[in-house]
Amino acid sequence: MAKSCCSFFLFITLLLQLNNPCSSLLEQVVTPPLPILPLPTYSQPKWKQREIILFLHFGVNTFSGKERGTGHENPSIFNPITLNITQWDNVAEEAEISLMILTAKNHNGFFLWPSKYTKHFFISSYWKNGKGDVVQEFVNAATHKGIDVGIYLSPWDRHDSRYGHDLLYNEYYLGQLQELLKK
Ligand SMILES: *[C@@H]1O[C@H](CO)[C@@H](O)[C@H](O)[C@H]1NC(C)=O
């Protein structure tokens, strides 16, 4: 009895498949060719399609007037009282720029955000009594305009004495990276 019952269901299933107009269509679907590896990641073609990006070098060098920082700049010279990041974003939007990168820390070791990993630099600048956060303002303004954000964090650090000591410096660097990735 069980055996004939099974054959009955098999028969019905076959009939349903034969009557299903989709089954013949499905057979005609051409299998796409296998991709040639390695496949690009999502961000790789996106990067290629970007026409112009903006890389902003802003920091203590802006005030020292030097292209290369030494790490011995006095943080008090960083005092951008008229800074208005909305203006950067307006320019970027007009120029149809899809990504803006900011030097959150250049090799001079000067931080553009109040990091708990450094007391000497940003915290001791006069701008907003050391409580300003250029990186956060930058991220907020760009996000508001729908512009992608890139953050530059120099591995070379001419200011911090831990630079050159692998374990100590890696910890210091990773700490900064974690703070930035939360912005
Ligand atoms: C910043 O600049 C924008 C565009 O010029 C202007 O609309 C805005 O009022 C400025 N903000 C401040 C605080 O000055």
Coordinates of C-alpha atoms and ligand atoms in Angstrom, one line a residue:
M1 CA 0.0 0.0 0.0
A2 CA 2.8 2.4 1.0
K3 CA 4.6 1.7 -2.3
S4 CA 1.6 2.5 -4.6
C5 CA 0.9 5.6 -2.6
C6 CA 4.4 6.9 -3.3
S7 CA 4.1 6.2 -7.0
F8 CA 0.8 8.0 -7.1
F9 CA 2.3 11.1 -5.6
L10 CA 5.2 10.9 -8.0
F11 CA 2.8 10.7 -10.9
I12 CA 0.9 13.8 -9.7
T13 CA 4.2 15.7 -9.3
L14 CA 5.3 14.8 -12.8
L15 CA 2.0 15.9 -14.2
L16 CA 2.2 19.2 -12.4
Q17 CA 5.7 19.8 -13.7
L18 CA 4.6 19.1 -17.3
N19 CA 1.7 21.5 -17.0
N20 CA 3.8 24.2 -15.4
P21 CA 4.6 26.8 -18.2
C22 CA 7.5 28.0 -16.1
S23 CA 9.4 24.7 -16.3
S24 CA 10.1 25.1 -20.0
L25 CA 11.2 28.7 -19.5
L26 CA 13.5 27.7 -16.7
E27 CA 15.2 25.2 -18.9
Q28 CA 16.0 27.9 -21.4
V29 CA 17.8 30.1 -18.9
V30 CA 21.4 30.3 -19.9
T31 CA 23.9 29.6 -17.2
P32 CA 26.2 32.7 -16.9
P33 CA 29.9 32.0 -17.4
L34 CA 31.9 31.5 -14.3
P35 CA 33.6 34.7 -13.1
I36 CA 37.3 35.1 -13.6
L37 CA 38.9 35.3 -10.2
P38 CA 39.8 37.3 -8.1
L39 CA 36.6 39.3 -8.1
P40 CA 36.8 43.0 -7.2
T41 CA 35.4 43.9 -3.8
Y42 CA 32.4 46.3 -3.6
S43 CA 34.7 49.3 -3.0
Q44 CA 37.2 48.7 -5.8
P45 CA 34.9 49.5 -8.8
K46 CA 33.4 52.2 -6.7
W47 CA 36.8 53.8 -6.3
K48 CA 37.4 53.5 -10.1
Q49 CA 34.2 55.3 -10.9
R50 CA 35.0 58.3 -8.7
E51 CA 35.9 61.2 -11.0
I52 CA 37.4 63.6 -8.4
I53 CA 38.2 63.2 -4.8
L54 CA 39.4 65.9 -2.3
F55 CA 42.3 65.2 0.0
L56 CA 42.5 67.9 2.6
H57 CA 45.7 68.5 4.4
F58 CA 44.7 70.6 7.3
G59 CA 46.3 70.9 10.7
V60 CA 49.2 72.6 12.4
N61 CA 51.2 72.9 9.1
T62 CA 48.4 75.2 7.9
F63 CA 49.5 77.6 10.6
S64 CA 53.3 77.0 10.5
G65 CA 53.2 77.6 6.7
K66 CA 55.5 74.6 6.2
E67 CA 54.8 71.7 4.0
R68 CA 56.5 69.1 6.2
G69 CA 55.9 69.2 9.9
T70 CA 58.7 68.3 12.4
G71 CA 56.5 67.2 15.3
H72 CA 57.9 70.1 17.4
E73 CA 55.2 72.6 16.4
N74 CA 53.6 74.5 19.3
P75 CA 50.0 73.5 19.4
S76 CA 48.9 77.0 20.4
I77 CA 49.5 78.1 16.8
F78 CA 46.5 75.9 15.7
N79 CA 43.6 78.3 16.3
P80 CA 41.3 78.3 13.2
I81 CA 38.7 80.7 14.7
T82 CA 37.0 81.3 11.4
L83 CA 36.9 77.6 10.4
N84 CA 33.6 76.7 8.8
I85 CA 33.6 73.1 7.4
T86 CA 30.2 73.7 5.7
Q87 CA 32.1 75.8 3.2
W88 CA 34.4 72.9 2.4
D89 CA 31.4 70.7 1.7
N90 CA 29.6 73.4 -0.4
V91 CA 32.7 73.6 -2.6
A92 CA 32.9 69.8 -2.8
E93 CA 29.2 69.5 -3.7
E94 CA 29.5 72.2 -6.4
A95 CA 32.5 70.3 -7.9
E96 CA 30.5 67.0 -7.7
I97 CA 33.2 65.4 -5.5
S98 CA 32.1 62.1 -4.1
L99 CA 34.8 61.5 -1.4
M100 CA 36.6 63.8 0.9
I101 CA 39.7 62.7 2.9
L102 CA 41.0 64.6 5.9
T103 CA 44.4 64.3 7.6
A104 CA 43.1 63.4 11.1
K105 CA 46.8 63.0 12.0
N106 CA 49.6 63.9 9.7
H107 CA 53.2 62.7 10.3
N108 CA 53.8 65.7 12.5
G109 CA 51.7 63.9 15.1
F110 CA 49.2 66.7 15.5
F111 CA 45.7 65.4 16.2
L112 CA 42.5 67.0 14.7
W113 CA 40.3 65.4 17.3
P114 CA 40.5 65.3 21.1
S115 CA 42.0 61.9 21.6
K116 CA 42.5 60.3 25.0
Y117 CA 45.8 59.0 23.7
T118 CA 47.5 62.4 23.6
K119 CA 47.6 65.2 26.1
H120 CA 50.2 67.4 24.4
F121 CA 48.7 68.4 21.1
F122 CA 45.1 69.1 20.3
I123 CA 44.0 69.4 23.9
S124 CA 46.5 72.2 24.5
S125 CA 45.5 74.3 21.5
Y126 CA 43.6 77.5 22.2
W127 CA 40.9 76.7 19.6
K128 CA 37.6 76.1 21.4
N129 CA 39.7 75.7 24.6
G130 CA 41.1 72.4 23.3
K131 CA 37.5 70.9 23.1
G132 CA 37.0 71.3 19.4
D133 CA 36.8 68.3 17.1
V134 CA 37.6 69.0 13.5
V135 CA 37.2 65.3 12.5
Q136 CA 33.7 65.1 14.0
E137 CA 32.6 68.3 12.3
F138 CA 34.1 67.1 9.1
V139 CA 32.3 63.7 9.3
N140 CA 29.0 65.4 10.2
A141 CA 29.1 68.0 7.4
A142 CA 30.1 65.5 4.7
T143 CA 27.5 62.9 5.8
H144 CA 24.8 65.7 5.8
K145 CA 25.7 66.3 2.1
G146 CA 25.9 62.6 1.2
I147 CA 29.6 62.9 0.5
D148 CA 31.8 59.9 1.5
V149 CA 34.4 60.3 4.1
G150 CA 38.0 59.1 4.2
I151 CA 40.3 59.6 7.2
Y152 CA 44.1 59.8 7.0
L153 CA 46.0 58.6 10.0
S154 CA 49.7 58.7 9.5
P155 CA 51.6 55.7 10.8
W156 CA 54.7 57.8 10.9
D157 CA 54.6 60.1 13.9
R158 CA 57.4 62.6 14.4
H159 CA 56.0 63.8 17.7
D160 CA 55.3 60.8 19.9
S161 CA 58.3 59.2 21.6
R162 CA 56.6 55.7 21.3
Y163 CA 57.2 55.8 17.6
G164 CA 59.8 53.2 16.8
H165 CA 58.8 50.9 19.7
D166 CA 56.7 48.4 18.0
L167 CA 54.5 47.2 20.8
L168 CA 53.9 50.5 22.5
Y169 CA 53.4 52.4 19.2
N170 CA 51.1 49.8 17.7
E171 CA 48.9 50.1 20.8
Y172 CA 48.9 53.8 20.5
Y173 CA 48.1 53.7 16.8
L174 CA 45.3 51.2 17.1
G175 CA 43.7 53.2 19.9
Q176 CA 43.6 56.2 17.7
L177 CA 42.2 54.1 14.9
Q178 CA 39.4 52.9 17.1
E179 CA 38.5 56.4 18.2
L180 CA 38.3 57.5 14.5
L181 CA 36.2 54.5 13.4
K182 CA 33.6 55.5 16.0
K183 CA 33.1 58.9 14.5
Ligands
LIG1 C1 29.3 78.6 7.4 O1 29.2 78.8 6.1 C2 28.0 78.7 5.5 C3 28.1 78.8 3.9 O2 28.8 80.0 3.6 C4 27.0 79.7 6.0 O3 25.7 79.5 5.5 C5 27.0 79.5 7.6 O4 26.2 80.5 8.1 C6 28.4 79.5 8.1 N1 28.3 79.2 9.5 C7 28.8 80.0 10.5 C8 28.7 79.4 11.9 O5 29.4 81.0 10.2

